[in-house]
mmCIF file of C-alpha atoms in Angstrom:
data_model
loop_
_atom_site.group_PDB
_atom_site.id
_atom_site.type_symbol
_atom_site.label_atom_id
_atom_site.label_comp_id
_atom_site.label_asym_id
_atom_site.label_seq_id
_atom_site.Cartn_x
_atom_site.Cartn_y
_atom_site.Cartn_z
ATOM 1 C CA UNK F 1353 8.966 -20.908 -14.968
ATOM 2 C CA UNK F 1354 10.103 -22.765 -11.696
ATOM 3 C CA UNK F 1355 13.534 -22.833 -12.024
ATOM 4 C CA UNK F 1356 14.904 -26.017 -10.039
ATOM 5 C CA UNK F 1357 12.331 -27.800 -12.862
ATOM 6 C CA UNK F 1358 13.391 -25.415 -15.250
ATOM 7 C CA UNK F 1359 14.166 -28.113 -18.894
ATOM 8 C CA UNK F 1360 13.680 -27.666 -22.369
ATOM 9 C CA UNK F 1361 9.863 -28.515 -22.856
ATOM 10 C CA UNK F 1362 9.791 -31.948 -24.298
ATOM 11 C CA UNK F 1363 7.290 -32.421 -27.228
ATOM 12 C CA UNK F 1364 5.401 -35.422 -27.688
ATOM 13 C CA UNK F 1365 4.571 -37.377 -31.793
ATOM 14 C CA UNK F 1366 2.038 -34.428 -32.602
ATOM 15 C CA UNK F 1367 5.167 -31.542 -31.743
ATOM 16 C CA UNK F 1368 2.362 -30.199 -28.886
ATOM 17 C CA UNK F 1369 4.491 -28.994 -25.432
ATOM 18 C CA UNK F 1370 3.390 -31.378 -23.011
ATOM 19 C CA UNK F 1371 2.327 -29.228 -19.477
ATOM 20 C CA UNK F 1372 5.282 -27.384 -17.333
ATOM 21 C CA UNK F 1373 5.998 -27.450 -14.337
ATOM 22 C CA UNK F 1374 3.812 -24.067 -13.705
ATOM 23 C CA UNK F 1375 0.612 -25.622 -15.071
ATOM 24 C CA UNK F 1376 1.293 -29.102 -12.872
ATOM 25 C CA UNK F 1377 1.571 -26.523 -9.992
ATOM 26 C CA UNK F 1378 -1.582 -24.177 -11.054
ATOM 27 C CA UNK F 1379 -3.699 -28.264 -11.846
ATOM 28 C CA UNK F 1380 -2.757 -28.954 -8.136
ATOM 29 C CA UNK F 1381 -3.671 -25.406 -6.937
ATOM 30 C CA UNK F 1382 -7.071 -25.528 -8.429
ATOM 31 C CA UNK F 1383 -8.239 -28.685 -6.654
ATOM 32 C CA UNK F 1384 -9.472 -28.006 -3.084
ATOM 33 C CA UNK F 1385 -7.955 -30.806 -1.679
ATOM 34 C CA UNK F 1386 -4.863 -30.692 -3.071
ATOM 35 C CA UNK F 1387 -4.459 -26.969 -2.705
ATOM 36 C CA UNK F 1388 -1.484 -27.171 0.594
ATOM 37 C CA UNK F 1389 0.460 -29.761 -1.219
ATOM 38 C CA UNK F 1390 0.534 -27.393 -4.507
ATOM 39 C CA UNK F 1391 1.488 -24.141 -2.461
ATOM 40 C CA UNK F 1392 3.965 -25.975 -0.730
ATOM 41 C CA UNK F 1393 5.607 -26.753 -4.360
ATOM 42 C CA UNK F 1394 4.850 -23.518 -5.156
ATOM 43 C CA UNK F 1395 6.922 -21.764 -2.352
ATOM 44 C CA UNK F 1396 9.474 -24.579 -2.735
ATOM 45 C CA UNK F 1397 9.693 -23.081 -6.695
ATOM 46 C CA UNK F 1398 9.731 -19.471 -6.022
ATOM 47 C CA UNK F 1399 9.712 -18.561 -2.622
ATOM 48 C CA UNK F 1400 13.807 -18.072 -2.234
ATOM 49 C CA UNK F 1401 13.629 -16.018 -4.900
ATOM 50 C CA UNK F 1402 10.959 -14.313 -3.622
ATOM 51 C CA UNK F 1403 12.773 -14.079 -0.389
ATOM 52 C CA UNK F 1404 15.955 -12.110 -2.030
ATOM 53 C CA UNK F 1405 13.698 -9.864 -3.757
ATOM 54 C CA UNK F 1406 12.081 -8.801 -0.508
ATOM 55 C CA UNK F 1407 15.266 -8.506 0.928
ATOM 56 C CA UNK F 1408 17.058 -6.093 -1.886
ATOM 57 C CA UNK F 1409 13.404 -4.078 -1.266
ATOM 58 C CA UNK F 1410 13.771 -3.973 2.466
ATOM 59 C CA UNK F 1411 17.632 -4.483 3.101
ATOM 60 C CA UNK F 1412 17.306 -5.710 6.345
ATOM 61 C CA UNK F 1413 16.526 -9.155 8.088
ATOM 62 C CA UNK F 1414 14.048 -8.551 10.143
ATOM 63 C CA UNK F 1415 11.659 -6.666 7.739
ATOM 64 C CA UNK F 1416 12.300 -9.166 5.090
ATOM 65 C CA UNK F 1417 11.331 -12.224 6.894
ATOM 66 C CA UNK F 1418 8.022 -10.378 8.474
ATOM 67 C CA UNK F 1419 7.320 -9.421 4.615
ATOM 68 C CA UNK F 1420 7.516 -12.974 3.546
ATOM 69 C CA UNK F 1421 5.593 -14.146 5.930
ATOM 70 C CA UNK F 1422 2.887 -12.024 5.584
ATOM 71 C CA UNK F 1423 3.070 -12.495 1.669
ATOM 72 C CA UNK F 1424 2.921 -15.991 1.866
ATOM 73 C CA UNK F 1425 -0.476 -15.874 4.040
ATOM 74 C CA UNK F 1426 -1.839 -13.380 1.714
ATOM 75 C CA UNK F 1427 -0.472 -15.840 -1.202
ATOM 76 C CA UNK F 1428 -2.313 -18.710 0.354
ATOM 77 C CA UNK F 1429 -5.430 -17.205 1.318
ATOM 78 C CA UNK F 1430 -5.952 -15.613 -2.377
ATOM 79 C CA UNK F 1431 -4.958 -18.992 -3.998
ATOM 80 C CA UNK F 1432 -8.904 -19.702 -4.653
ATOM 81 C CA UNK F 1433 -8.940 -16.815 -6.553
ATOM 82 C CA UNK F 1434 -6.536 -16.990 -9.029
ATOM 83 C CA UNK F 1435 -7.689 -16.832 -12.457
ATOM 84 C CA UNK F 1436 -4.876 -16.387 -14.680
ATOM 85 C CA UNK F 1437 -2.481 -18.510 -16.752
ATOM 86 C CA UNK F 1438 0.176 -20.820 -15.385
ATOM 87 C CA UNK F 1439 2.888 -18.503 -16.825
ATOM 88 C CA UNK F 1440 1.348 -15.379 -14.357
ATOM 89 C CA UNK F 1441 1.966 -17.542 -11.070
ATOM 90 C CA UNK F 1442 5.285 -15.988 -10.593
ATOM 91 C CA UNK F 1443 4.501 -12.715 -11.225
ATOM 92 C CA UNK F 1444 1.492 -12.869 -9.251
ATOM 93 C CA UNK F 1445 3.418 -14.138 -6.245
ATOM 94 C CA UNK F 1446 6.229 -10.643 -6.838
ATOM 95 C CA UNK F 1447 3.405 -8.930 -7.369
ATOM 96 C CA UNK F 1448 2.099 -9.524 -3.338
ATOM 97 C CA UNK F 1449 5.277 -9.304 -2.340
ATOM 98 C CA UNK F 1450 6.356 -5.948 -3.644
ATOM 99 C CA UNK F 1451 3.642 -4.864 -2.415
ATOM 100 C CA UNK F 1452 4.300 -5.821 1.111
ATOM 101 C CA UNK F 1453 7.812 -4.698 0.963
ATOM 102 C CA UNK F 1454 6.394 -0.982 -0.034
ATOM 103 C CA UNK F 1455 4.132 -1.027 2.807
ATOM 104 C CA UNK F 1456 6.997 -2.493 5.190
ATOM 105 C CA UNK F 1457 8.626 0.214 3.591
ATOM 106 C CA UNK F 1458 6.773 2.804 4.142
ATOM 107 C CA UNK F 1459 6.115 1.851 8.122
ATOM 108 C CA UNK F 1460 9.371 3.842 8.364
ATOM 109 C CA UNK F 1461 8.492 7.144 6.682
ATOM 110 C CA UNK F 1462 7.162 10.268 8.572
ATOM 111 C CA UNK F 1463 4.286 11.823 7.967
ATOM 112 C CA UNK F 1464 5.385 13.684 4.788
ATOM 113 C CA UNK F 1465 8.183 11.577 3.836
ATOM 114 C CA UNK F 1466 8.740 9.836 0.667
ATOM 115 C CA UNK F 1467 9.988 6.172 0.846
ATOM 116 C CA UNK F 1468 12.981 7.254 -1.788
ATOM 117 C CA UNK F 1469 13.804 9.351 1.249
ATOM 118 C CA UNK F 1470 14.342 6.077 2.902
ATOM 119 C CA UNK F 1471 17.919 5.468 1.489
ATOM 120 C CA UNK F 1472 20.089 6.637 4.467
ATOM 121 C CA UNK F 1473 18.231 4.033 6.884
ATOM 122 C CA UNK F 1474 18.554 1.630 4.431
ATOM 123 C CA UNK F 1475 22.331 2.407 3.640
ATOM 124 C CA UNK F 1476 22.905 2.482 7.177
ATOM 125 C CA UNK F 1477 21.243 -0.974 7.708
ATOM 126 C CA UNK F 1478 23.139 -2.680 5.010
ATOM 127 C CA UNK F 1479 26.238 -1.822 6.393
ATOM 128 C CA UNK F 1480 25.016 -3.032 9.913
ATOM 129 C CA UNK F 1481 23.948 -6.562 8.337
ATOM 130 C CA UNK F 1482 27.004 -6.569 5.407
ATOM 131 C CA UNK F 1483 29.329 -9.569 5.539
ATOM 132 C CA UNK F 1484 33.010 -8.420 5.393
ATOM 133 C CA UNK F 1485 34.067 -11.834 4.415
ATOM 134 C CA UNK F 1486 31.332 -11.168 1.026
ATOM 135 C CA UNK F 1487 32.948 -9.260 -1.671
ATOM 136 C CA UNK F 1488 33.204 -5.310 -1.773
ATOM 137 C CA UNK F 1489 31.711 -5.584 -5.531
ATOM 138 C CA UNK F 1490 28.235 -6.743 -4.166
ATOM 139 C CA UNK F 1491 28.106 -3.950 -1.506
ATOM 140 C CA UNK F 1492 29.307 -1.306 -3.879
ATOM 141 C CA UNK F 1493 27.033 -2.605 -6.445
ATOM 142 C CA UNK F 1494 23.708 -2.468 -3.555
ATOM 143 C CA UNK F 1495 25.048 1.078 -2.259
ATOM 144 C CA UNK F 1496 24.567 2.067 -6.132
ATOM 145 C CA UNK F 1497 21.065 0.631 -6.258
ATOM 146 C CA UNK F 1498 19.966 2.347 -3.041
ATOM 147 C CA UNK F 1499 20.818 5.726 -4.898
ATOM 148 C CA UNK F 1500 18.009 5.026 -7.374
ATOM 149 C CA UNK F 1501 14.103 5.761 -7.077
ATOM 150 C CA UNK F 1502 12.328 2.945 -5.176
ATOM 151 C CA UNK F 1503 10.576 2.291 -8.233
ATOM 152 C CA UNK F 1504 13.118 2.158 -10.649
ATOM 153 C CA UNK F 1505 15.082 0.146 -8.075
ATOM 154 C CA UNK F 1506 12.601 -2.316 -7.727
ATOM 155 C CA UNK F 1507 12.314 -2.545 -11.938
ATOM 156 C CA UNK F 1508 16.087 -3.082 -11.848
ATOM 157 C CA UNK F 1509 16.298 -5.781 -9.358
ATOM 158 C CA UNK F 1510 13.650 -8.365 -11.408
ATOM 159 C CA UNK F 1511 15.185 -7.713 -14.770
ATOM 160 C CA UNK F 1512 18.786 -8.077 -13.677
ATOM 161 C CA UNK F 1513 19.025 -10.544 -10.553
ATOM 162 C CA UNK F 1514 15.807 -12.296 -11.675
ATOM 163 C CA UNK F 1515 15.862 -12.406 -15.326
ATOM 164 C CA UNK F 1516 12.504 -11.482 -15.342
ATOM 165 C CA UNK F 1517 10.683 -10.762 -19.056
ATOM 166 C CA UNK F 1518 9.337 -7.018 -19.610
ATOM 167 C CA UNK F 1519 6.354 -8.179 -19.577
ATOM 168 C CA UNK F 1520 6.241 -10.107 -16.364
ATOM 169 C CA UNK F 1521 7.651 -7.265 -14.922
ATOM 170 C CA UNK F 1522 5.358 -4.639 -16.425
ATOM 171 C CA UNK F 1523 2.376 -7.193 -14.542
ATOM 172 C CA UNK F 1524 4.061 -6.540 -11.298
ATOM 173 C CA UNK F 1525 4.520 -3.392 -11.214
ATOM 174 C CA UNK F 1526 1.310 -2.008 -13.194
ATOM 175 C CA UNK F 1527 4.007 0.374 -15.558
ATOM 176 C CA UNK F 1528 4.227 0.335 -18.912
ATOM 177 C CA UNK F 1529 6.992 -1.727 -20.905
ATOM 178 C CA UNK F 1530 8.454 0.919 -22.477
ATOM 179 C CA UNK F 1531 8.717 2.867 -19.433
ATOM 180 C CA UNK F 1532 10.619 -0.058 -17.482
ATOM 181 C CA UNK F 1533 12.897 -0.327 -20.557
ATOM 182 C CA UNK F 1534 13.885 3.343 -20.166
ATOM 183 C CA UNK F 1535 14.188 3.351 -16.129
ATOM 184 C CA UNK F 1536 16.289 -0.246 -16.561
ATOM 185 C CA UNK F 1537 18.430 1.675 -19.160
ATOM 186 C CA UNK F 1538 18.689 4.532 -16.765
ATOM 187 C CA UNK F 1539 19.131 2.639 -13.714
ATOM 188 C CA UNK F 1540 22.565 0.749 -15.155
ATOM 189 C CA UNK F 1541 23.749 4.057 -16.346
ATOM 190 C CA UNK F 1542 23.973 5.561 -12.913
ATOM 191 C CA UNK F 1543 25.151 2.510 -11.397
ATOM 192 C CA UNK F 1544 28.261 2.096 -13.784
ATOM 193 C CA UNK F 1545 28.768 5.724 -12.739
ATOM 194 C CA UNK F 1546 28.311 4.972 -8.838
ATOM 195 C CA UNK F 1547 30.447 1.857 -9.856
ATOM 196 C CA UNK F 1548 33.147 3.684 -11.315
ATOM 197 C CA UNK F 1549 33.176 6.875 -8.947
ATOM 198 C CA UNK F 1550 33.561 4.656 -6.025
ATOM 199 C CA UNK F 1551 35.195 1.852 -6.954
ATOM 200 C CA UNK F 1552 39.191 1.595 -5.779
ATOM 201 C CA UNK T 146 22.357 -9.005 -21.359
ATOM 202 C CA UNK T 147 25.328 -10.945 -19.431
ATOM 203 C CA UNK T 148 24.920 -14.378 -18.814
ATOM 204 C CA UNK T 149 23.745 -15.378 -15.105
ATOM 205 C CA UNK T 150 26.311 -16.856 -13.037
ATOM 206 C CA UNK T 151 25.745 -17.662 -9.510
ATOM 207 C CA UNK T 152 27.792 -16.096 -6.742
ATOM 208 C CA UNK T 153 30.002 -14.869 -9.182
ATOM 209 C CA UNK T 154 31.735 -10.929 -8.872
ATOM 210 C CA UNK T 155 34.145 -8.576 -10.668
ATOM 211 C CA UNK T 156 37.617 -7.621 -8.708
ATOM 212 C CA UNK T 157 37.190 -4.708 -10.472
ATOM 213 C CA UNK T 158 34.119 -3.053 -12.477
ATOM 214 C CA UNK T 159 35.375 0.150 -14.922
ATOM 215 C CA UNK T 160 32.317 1.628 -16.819
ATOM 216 C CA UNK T 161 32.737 -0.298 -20.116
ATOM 217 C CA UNK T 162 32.206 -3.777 -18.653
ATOM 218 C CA UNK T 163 28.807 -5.016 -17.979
ATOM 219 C CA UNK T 164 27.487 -6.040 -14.343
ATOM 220 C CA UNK T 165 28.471 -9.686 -13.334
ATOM 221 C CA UNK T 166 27.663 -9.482 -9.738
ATOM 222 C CA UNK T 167 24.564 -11.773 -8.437
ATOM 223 C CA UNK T 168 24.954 -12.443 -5.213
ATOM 224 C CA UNK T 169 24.290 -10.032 -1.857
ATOM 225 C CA UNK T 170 26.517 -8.649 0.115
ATOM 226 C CA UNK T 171 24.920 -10.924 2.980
ATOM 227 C CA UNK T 172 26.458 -14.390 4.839
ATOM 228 C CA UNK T 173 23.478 -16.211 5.579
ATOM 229 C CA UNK T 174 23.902 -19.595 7.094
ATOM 230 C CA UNK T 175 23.276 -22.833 4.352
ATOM 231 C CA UNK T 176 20.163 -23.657 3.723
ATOM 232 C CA UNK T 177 18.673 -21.150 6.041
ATOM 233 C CA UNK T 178 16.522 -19.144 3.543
ATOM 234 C CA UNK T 179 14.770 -22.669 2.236
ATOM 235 C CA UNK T 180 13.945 -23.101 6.125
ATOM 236 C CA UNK T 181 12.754 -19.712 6.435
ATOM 237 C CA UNK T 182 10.679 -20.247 3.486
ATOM 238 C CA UNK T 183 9.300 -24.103 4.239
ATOM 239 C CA UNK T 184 8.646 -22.517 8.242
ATOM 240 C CA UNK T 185 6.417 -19.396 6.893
ATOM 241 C CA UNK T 186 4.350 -21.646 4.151
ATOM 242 C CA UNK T 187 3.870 -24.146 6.999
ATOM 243 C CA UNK T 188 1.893 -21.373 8.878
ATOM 244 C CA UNK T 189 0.437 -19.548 5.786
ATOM 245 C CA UNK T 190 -1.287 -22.500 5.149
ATOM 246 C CA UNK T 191 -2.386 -23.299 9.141
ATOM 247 C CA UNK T 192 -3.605 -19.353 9.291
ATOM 248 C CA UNK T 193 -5.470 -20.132 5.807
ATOM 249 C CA UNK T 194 -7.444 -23.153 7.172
ATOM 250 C CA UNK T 195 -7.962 -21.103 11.086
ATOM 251 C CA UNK T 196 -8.953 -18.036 9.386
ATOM 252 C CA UNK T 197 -11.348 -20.235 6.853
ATOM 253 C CA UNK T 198 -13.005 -21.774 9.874
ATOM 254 C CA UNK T 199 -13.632 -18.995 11.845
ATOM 255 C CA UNK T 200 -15.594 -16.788 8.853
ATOM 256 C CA UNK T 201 -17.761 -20.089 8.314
ATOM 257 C CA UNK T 202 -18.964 -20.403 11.831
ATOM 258 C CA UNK T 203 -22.747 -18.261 10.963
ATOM 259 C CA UNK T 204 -23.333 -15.594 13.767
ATOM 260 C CA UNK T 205 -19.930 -15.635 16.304
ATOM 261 C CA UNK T 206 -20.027 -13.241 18.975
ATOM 262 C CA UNK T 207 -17.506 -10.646 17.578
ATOM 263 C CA UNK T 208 -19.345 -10.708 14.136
ATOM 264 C CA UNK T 209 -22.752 -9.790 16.904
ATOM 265 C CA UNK T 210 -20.325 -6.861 18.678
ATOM 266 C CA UNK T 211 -19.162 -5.692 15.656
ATOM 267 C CA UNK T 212 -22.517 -4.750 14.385
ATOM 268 C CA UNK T 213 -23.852 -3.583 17.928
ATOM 269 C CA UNK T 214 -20.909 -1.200 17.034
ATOM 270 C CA UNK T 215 -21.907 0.123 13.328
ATOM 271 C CA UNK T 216 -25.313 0.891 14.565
ATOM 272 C CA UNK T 217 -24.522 2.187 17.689
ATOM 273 C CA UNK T 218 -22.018 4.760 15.526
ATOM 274 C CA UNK T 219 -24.820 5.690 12.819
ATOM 275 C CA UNK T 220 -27.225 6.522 16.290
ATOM 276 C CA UNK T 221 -24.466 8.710 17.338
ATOM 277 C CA UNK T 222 -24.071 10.231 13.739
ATOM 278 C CA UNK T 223 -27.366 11.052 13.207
ATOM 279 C CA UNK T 224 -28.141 12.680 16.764
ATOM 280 C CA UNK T 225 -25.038 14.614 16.528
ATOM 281 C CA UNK T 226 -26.453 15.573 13.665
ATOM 282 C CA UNK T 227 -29.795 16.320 13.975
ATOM 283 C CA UNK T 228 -28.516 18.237 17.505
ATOM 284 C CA UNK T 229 -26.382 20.806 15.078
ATOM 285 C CA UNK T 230 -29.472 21.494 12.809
ATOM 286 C CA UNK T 231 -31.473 22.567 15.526
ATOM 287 C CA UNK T 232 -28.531 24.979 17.146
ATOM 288 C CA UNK T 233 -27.864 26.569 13.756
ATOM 289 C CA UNK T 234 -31.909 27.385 13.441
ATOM 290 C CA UNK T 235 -33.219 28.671 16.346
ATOM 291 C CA UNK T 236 -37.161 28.610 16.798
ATOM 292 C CA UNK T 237 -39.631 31.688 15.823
ATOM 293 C CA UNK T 238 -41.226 31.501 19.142
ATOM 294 C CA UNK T 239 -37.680 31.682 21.221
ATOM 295 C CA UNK T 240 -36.791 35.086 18.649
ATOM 296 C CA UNK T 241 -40.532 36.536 19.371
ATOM 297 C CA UNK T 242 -39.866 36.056 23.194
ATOM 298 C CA UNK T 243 -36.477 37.734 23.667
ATOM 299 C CA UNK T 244 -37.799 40.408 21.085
ATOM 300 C CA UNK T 245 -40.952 40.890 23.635
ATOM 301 C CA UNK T 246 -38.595 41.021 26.872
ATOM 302 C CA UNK T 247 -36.379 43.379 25.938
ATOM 303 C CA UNK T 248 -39.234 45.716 24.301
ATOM 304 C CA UNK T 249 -41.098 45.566 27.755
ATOM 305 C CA UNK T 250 -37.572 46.743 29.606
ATOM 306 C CA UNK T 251 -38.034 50.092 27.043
ATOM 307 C CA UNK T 252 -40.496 53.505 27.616
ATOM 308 C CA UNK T 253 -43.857 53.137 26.178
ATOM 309 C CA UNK T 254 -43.256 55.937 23.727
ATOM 310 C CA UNK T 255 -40.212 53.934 22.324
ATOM 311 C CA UNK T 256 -42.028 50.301 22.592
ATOM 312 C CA UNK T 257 -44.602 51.835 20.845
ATOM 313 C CA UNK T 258 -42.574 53.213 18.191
ATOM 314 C CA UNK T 259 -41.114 49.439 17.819
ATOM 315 C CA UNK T 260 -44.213 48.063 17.324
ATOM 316 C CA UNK T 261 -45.233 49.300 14.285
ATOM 317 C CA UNK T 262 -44.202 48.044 11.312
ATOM 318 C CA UNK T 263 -42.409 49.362 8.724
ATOM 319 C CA UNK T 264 -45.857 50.491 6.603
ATOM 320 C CA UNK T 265 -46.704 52.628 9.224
ATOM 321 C CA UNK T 266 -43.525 53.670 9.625
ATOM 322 C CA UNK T 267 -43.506 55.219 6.582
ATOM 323 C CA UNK T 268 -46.627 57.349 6.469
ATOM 324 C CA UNK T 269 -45.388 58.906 9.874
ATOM 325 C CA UNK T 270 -43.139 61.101 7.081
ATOM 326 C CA UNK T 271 -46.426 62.847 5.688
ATOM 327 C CA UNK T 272 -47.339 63.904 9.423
ATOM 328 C CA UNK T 273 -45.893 67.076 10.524
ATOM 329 C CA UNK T 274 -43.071 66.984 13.975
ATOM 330 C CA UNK T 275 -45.871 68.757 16.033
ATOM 331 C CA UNK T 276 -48.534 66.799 15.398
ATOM 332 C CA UNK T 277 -46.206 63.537 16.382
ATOM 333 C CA UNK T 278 -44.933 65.033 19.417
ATOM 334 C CA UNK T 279 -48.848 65.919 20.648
ATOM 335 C CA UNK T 280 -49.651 62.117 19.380
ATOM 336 C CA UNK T 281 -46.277 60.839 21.730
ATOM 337 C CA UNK T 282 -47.833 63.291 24.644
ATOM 338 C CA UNK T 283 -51.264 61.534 24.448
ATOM 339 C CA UNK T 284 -49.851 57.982 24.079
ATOM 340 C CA UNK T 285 -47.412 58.450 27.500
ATOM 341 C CA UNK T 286 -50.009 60.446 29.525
ATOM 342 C CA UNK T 287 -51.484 58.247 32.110
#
């Protein structure tokens, strides 16, 4: 659900939710001619979001803001196909962007390499682009996730910094729910362990 | 689950506590993301209506080039092709030829013996040395 528009769904004299914000955003997306003004409320809705989960993908700057770009064209240009619910607009939109963030991703590998090989760079550019003036508990707590799996990384990032459902999640990534319950409770494991190892 | 607080960290995060930390390690000006994000829909949406426009238009030159290019590739393809066929399987009358000129470069006696085929070959066995040798002597005797 858009989150700046995010209220407790008011019911009318027959106790039937009146439409949310998603399905005023998916009426106006489904009418040619007011298609632009309903992706512009559509990126205005998600699209920070969507920015920050490019950006834990990617780490750096540069990639993330050539990902978003690129997932907003491919957003816009697959809008007339959209057939699903208003609820599936927001995963539908993570769903291009992960995407593009795996193939930004994997622009960087060799031949043979693995993007989970990928964590040095990406250690290395997080450092370069790190605040010192931010707190050390959000670096130590990013240096932890970039010791996971890309997958599982990925997984961990929706469910914990965007309080994504399983299910929403399990649409983005095409994986099972059970199977992102067990790499979520994996993932927080070995980042309490990072946490405490390196923590002063 | 903890509850979501914005910006919000731990000074310090031993194993039993949960994770409070939401915000990235990254000092990005005010506002800048929502103008990164309002700058890159802006063109989305001026790429959507270009690119629209342009696959409307019925026969543009590229789409003409392009398919000038897919059939000049297939005519390539196939005569590539067809060329490796015939080098693989070389004709009968090419194999008869070179059989011919290097059976003339021979003695009579052993072009002759060549020649026959294997039928005849094989009643030569009933016919005694001598009388093959006398048969070789008449066949090479001017």
């Amino acid at each position: 659900m858009c989150t700046h528009e995010a209220e407790a769904r008011p019911h009318n004299a027959m106790n039937t939710p009146t439409t949310t914000a998603d399905e005023q955003l998916l009426d106006l997306l489904q009418r040619p001619d007011m298609r632009d003004e309903g992706f512009r409320r559509l990126m205005q809705c998600y699209g920070e979001s969507l920015y920050w989960h490019i950006r834990r993908i990617v780490v750096g700057h540069e990639d993330a803001e050539d990902c978003m770009q690129e997932t907003c064209m491919k957003a816009f240009c697959s809008l007339a196909t959209f057939r699903g619910q208003a609820e599936q607009l927001r995963p539908w939109l993570y769903q291009i962007a992960t995407r593009e963030a795996l193939m930004t991703l994997r622009r960087h590998t060799h031949f043979f390499q693995s993007i989970d090989d990928l964590s040095p760079l990406l250690l290395e550019t997080l450092h370069s682009e790190n605040a010192p003036a931010e707190g050390k508990a959000e670096m130590l707590l990013q240096q932890a996730l970039l010791t996971l799996p890309t997958t599982q990384r990925i997984a961990f990032n929706m469910r914990y910094f965007d309080e994504m459902t399983y299910d929403d999640i399990a649409q983005v990534t095409g994986k099972s729910i059970a199977t992102l319950k067990t790499n979520y409770h994996y993932a927080t494991e070995k980042i309490k362990h990072y946490i405490s190892q390196h923590a002063s | 689950m903890p509850q979501r607080k914005s910006n919000t960290t731990s000074a310090s995060t031993p194993a039993d506590t949960p994770l409070q930390i939401r915000s990235m390690p990254f000092a990005e000006p005010e506002g800048y993301v929502a103008h990164l994000v309002a700058r890159h829909t802006a063109q989305a949406i001026e790429s959507g209506h270009a690119a629209a426009s342009a696959h409307q238009h019925p026969a543009t030159p590229i789409r003409r080039w392009r398919w000038a290019g897919v059939a000049a590739s297939l005519l390539l393809m196939l005569a590539a092709g067809w060329t490796m066929v015939n080098m693989s399987n070389p004709s009968r009358t090419d194999h008869d030829a070179q059989r011919i000129a290097s059976a003339a470069q021979k003695s009579p006696l052993d072009a002759y013996l060549e020649s026959i085929d294997d039928e005849e070959a094989s009643l030569m066995e009933y016919y005694e040395i001598e009388e093959v040798e006398s048969f070789a002597s008449d066949v090479t005797e001017p």
